Short mmCIF file of C-alpha atoms in Angstrom, two decimals:
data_model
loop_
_atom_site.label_atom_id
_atom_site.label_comp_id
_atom_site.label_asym_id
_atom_site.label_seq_id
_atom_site.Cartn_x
_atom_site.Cartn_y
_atom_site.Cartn_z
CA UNK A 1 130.27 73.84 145.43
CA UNK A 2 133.57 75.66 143.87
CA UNK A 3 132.64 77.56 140.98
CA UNK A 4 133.80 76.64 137.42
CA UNK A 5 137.00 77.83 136.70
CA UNK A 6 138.14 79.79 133.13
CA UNK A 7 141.19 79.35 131.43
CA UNK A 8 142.60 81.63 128.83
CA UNK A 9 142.79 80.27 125.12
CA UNK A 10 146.16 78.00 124.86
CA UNK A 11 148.92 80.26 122.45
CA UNK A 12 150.43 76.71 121.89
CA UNK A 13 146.84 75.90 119.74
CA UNK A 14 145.93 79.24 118.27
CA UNK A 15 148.02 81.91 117.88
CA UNK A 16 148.47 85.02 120.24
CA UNK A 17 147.09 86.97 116.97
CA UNK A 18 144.27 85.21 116.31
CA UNK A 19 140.57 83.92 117.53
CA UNK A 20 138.41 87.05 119.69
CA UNK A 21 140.09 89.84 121.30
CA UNK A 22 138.83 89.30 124.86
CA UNK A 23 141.01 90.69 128.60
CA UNK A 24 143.76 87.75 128.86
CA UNK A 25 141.86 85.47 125.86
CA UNK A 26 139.59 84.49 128.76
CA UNK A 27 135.94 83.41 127.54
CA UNK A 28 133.38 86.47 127.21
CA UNK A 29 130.48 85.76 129.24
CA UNK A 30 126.89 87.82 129.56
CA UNK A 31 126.79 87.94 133.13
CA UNK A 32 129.35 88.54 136.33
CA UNK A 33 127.19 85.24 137.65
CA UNK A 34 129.44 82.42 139.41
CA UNK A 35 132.51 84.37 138.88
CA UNK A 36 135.01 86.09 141.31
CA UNK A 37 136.29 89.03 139.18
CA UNK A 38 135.10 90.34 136.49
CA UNK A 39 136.85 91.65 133.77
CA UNK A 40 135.40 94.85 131.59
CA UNK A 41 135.72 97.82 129.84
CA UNK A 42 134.29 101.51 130.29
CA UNK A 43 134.90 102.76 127.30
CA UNK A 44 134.15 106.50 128.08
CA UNK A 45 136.11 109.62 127.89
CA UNK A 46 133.22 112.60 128.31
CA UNK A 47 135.43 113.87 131.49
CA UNK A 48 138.29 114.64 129.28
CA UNK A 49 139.38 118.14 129.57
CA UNK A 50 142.00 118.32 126.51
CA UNK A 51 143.24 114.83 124.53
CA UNK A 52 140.43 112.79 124.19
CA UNK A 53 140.88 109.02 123.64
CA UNK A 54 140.90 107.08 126.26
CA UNK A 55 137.39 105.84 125.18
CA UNK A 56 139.37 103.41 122.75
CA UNK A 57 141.01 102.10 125.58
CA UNK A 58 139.55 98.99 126.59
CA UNK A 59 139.55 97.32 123.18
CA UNK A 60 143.08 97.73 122.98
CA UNK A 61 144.17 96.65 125.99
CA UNK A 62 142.18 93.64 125.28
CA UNK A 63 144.49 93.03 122.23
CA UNK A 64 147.60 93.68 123.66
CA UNK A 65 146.74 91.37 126.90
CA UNK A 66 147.35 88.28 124.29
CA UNK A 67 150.86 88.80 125.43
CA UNK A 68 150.21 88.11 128.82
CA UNK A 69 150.56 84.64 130.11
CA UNK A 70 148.91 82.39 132.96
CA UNK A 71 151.60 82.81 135.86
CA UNK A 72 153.20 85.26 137.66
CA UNK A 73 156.72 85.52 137.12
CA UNK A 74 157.93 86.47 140.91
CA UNK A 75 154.69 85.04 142.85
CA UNK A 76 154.06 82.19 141.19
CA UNK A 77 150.32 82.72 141.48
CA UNK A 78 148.50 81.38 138.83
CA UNK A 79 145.33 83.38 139.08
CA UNK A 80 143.16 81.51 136.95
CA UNK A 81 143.61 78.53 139.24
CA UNK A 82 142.22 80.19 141.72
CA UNK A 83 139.63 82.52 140.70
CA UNK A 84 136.94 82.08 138.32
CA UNK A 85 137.67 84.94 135.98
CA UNK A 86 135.89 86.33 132.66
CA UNK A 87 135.77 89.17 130.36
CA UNK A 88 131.98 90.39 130.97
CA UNK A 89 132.47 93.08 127.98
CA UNK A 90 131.89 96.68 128.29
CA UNK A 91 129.52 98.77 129.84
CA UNK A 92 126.98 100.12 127.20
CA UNK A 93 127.77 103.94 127.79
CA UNK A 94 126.48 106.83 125.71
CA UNK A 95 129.04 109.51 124.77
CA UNK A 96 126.95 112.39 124.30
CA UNK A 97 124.82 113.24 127.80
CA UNK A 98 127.94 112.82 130.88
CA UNK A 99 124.94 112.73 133.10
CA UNK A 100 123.64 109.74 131.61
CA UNK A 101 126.29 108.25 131.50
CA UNK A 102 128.10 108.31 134.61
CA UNK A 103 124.03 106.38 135.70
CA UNK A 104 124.77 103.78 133.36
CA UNK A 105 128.27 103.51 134.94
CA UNK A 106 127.33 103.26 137.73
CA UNK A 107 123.71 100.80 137.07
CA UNK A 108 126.18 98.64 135.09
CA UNK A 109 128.78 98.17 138.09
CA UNK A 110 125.92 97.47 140.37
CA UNK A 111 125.15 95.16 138.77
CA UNK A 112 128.28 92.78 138.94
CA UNK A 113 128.18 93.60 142.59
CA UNK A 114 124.84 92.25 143.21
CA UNK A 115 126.29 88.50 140.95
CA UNK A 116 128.25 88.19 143.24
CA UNK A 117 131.95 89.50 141.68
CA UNK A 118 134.38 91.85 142.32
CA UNK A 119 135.09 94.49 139.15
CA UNK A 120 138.21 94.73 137.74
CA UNK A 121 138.00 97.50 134.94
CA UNK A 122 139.57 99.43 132.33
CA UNK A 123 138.67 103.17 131.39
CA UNK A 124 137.99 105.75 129.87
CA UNK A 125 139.34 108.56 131.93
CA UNK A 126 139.41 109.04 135.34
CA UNK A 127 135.81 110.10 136.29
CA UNK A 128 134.57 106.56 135.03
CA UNK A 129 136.14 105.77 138.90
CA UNK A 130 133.46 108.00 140.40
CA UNK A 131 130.50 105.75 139.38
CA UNK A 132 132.20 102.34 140.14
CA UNK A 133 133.20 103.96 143.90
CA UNK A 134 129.50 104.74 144.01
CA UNK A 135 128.36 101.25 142.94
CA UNK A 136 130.59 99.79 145.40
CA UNK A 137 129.75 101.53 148.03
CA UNK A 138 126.02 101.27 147.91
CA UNK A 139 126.38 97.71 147.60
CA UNK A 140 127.34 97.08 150.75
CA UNK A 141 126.60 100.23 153.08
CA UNK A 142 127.24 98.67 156.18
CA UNK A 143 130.89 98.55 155.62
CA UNK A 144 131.49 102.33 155.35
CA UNK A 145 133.41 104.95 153.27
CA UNK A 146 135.82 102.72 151.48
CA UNK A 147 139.60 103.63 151.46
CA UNK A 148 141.86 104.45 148.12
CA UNK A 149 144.97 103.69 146.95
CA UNK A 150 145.54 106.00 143.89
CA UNK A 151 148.70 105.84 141.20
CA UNK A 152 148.45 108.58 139.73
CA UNK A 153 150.10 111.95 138.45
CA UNK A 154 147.82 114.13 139.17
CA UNK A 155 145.48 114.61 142.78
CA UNK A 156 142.28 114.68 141.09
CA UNK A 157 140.43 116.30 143.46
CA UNK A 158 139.87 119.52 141.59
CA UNK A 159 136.36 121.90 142.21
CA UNK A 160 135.32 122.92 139.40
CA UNK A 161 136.31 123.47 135.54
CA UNK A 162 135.24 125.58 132.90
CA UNK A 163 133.54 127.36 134.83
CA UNK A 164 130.68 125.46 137.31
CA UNK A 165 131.11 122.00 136.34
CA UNK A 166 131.89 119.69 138.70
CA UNK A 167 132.34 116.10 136.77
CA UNK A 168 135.61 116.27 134.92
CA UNK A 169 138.35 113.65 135.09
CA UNK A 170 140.48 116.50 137.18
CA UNK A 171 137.53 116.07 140.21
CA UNK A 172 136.06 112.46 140.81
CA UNK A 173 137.55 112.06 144.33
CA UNK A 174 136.55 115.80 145.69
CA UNK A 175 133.03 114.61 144.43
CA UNK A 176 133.53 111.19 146.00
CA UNK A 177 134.92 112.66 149.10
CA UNK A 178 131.98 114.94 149.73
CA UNK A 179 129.80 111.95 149.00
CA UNK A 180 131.05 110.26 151.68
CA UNK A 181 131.82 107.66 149.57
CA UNK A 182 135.76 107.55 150.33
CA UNK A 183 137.24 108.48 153.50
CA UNK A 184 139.61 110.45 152.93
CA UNK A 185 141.70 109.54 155.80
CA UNK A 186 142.56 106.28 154.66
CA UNK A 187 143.25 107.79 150.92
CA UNK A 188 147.16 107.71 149.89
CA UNK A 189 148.13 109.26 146.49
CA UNK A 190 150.93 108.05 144.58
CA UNK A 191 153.14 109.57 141.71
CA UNK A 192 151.82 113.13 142.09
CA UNK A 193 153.69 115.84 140.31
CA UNK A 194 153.31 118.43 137.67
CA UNK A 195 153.08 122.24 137.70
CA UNK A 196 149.85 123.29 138.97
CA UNK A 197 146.92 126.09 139.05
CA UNK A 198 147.61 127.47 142.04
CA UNK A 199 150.16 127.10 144.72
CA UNK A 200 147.51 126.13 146.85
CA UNK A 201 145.77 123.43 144.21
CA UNK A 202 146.32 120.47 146.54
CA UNK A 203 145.47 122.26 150.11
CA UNK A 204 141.95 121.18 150.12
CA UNK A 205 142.70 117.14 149.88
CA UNK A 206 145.39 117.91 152.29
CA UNK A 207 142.89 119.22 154.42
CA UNK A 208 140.30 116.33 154.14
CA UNK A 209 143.32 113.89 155.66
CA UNK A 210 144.09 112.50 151.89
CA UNK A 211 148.12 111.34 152.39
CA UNK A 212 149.88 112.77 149.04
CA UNK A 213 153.06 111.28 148.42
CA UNK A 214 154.62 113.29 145.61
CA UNK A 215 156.50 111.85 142.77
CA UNK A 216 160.14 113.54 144.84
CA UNK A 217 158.71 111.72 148.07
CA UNK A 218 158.56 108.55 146.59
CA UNK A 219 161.87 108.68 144.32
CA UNK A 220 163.70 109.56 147.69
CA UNK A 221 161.93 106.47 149.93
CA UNK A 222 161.10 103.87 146.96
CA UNK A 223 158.84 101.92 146.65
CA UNK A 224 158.77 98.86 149.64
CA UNK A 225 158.93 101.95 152.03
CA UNK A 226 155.63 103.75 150.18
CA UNK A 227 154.05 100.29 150.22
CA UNK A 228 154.73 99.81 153.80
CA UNK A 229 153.05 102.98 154.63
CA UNK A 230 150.21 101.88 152.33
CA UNK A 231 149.30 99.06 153.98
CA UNK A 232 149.70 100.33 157.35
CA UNK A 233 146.92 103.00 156.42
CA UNK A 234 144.98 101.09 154.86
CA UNK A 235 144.92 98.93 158.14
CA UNK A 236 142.76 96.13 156.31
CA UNK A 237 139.27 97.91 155.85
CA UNK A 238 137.67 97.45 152.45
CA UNK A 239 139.90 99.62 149.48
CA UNK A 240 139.56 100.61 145.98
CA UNK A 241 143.25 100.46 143.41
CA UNK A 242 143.09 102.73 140.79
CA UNK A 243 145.53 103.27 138.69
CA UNK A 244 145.98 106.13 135.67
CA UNK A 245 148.66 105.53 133.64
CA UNK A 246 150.15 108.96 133.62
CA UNK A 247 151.55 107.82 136.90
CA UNK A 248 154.00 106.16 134.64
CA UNK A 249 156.88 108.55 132.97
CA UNK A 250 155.29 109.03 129.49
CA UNK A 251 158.85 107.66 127.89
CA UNK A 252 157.38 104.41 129.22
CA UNK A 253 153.60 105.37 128.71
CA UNK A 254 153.20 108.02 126.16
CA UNK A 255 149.35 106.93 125.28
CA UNK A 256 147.90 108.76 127.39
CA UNK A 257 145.86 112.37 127.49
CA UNK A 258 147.54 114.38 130.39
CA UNK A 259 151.13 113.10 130.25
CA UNK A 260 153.45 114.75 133.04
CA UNK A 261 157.12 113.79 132.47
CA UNK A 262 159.41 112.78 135.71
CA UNK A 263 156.79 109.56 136.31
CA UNK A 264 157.79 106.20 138.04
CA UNK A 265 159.36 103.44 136.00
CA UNK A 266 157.02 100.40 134.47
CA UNK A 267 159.66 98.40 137.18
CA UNK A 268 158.52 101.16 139.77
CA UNK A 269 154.95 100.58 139.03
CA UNK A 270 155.08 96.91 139.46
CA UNK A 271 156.65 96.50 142.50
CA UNK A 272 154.33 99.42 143.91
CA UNK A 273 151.07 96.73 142.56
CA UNK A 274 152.85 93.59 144.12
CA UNK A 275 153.17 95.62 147.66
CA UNK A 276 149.42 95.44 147.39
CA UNK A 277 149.02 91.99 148.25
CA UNK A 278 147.05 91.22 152.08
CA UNK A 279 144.90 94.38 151.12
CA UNK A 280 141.04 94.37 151.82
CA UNK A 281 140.64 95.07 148.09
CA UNK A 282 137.05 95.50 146.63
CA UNK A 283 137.62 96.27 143.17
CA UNK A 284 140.37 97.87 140.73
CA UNK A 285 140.66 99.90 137.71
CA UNK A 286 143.32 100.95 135.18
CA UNK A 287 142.00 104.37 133.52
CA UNK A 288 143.14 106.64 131.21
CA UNK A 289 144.99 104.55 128.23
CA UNK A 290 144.48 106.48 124.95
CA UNK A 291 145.53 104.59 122.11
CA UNK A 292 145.53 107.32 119.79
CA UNK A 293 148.42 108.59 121.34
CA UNK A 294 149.96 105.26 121.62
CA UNK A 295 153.50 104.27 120.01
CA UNK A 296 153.49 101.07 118.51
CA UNK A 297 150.79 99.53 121.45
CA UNK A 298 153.45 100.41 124.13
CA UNK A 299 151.11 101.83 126.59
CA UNK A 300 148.46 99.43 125.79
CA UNK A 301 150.46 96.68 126.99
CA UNK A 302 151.56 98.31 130.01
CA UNK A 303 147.79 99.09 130.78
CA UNK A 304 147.44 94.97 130.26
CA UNK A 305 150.43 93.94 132.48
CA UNK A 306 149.17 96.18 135.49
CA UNK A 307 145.52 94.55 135.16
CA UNK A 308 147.58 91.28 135.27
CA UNK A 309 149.72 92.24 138.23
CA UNK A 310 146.37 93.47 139.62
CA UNK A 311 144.55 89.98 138.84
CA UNK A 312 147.52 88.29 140.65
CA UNK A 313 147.03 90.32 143.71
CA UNK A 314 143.38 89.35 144.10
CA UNK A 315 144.15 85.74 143.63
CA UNK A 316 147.31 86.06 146.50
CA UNK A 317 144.25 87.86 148.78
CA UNK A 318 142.11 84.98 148.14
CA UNK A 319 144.36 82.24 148.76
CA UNK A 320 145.70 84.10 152.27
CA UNK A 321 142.27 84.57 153.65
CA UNK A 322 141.72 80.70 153.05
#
């Protein structure tokens, strides 16, 4: 039996600006059950090392995703026509213990992988990825390490900070690495730039096999030449998206809590997402949107549009494999 399919409120009935912020004014629903992807927020920001924020994230991105409408402009996919879809809420996370919280992270993902969906989520920072790759990856161990395709400015794959500890929003895919949960061999980094630590800062994930394309690399090839070599690595084995937006220039995305100028374009970042489609992709997050460094809900809405073009992707997958 197909499963019930959601549609997002009609703007021709009620206004973009009114009824219940939810992701894409699709219904909120208790429970990932009978749906393909779903949609929710981890609103967390305990891995911040400097501008804090990002924990407001998910509510606005809900608001600003009433500008999104039902079908993809180049595609044509329509992906509520072909995947049942719902805003399942936000994780309840504590924001005092980062211990705790990274369990209920990961307790709350596990959950929507044992209903059944795939999670599509907005952050928080960065280190809300490390629980979700956990949750993933225990779900189904048979399949292996999973691969990663990361847009990002900065590696992320960091030791330590302040000190000895090791969960910061600078280190969730050493961690995940070491956990065996990634491999980094089929791990390609996108956008990276930025002065460093140490001339050697990004040795270690070179070491591991992680493929680093740096913001010059990709500026010189563009990107239907990076997505090429993207999908050739990730060679159709199961892969996590994630995608910080200070992989975006911060002219374009300036809400944000690490901003590194010389990004890629909104344009850039788009047709980097759309060179995802025929990926073996098991779930997606946007991270790092921090409205209080917003500009008039610029970077909000840019945060909504990649979930979108990320949404679209997963339907395109679905309606490939048949």
């Amino acid at each position: 039996m197909p499963k019930p399919l959601h549609e997002p409120v009609d703007a021709a009935l009620i206004p973009r600006f009114a009824g219940h912020a939810t992701f894409m004014r699709l219904p909120a629903v208790a429970s990932a059950e009978g749906l393909d992807v779903a949609l929710l927020g981890i609103p967390w920001d305990g891995g911040t090392t400097n501008r804090a924020g990002a924990r407001h994230g998910p509510r606005e991105v809900r608001n600003q995703s009433s500008l999104i409408r039902r079908v993809h402009p180049v595609t044509g996919i329509a992906p509520y026509e072909r995947l049942a879809v719902a805003d399942v809420g936000d994780l309840a996370v504590q924001p005092i213990d980062p211990a705790a919280a990274l369990r209920q992270i990961e307790e709350g993902i596990a959950r929507i992988c044992a209903q059944g969906a795939l999670p599509l989520s907005v952050g928080g920072d960065h280190l809300t990825t490390l629980p979700v790759l956990r949750a993933i990856r225990k779900a189904d161990p048979a399949r292996g390490p999973l691969g990663l395709v990361q847009f990002d400015a900065h590696s992320d794959t960091a030791d330590r900070y302040f000190g000895d500890n090791p969960y910061t929003h600078g280190t969730p895919f050493r961690r995940a690495i070491e956990e065996g949960v990634l491999d980094p061999r089929r791990m390609v980094q996108i956008g990276i730039r930025g002065s460093v630590y140490a001339p050697d800062e990004h040795q270690w994930a070179r070491d591991q096999g992680v493929r680093i394309i740096t913001i010059e690399e990709f500026a010189h090839r563009g990107p239907d030449a990076v997505m090429a070599e993207v999908r050739a690595l990730m060679a159709g084995a199961p892969a996590y998206v994630t995608f910080d937006i200070d992989g975006i220039d911060p002219s374009m995305a300036p809400g944000t809590g690490t901003p590194e100028i010389g990004g890629f374009t909104t344009r850039e970042a788009q047709a980097m997402l759309r060179g995802l489609a025929g990926l073996h992709i098991v779930g997606a997050d946007v991270v790092e949107v921090s409205p209080p460094f917003d500009i008039g809900g610029i970077t909000a809405l840019t945060g909504a549009t990649v979930l979108f073009e990320l949404l679209c992707v997963l339907a395109e997958n679905r309606a490939e494999a048949g």
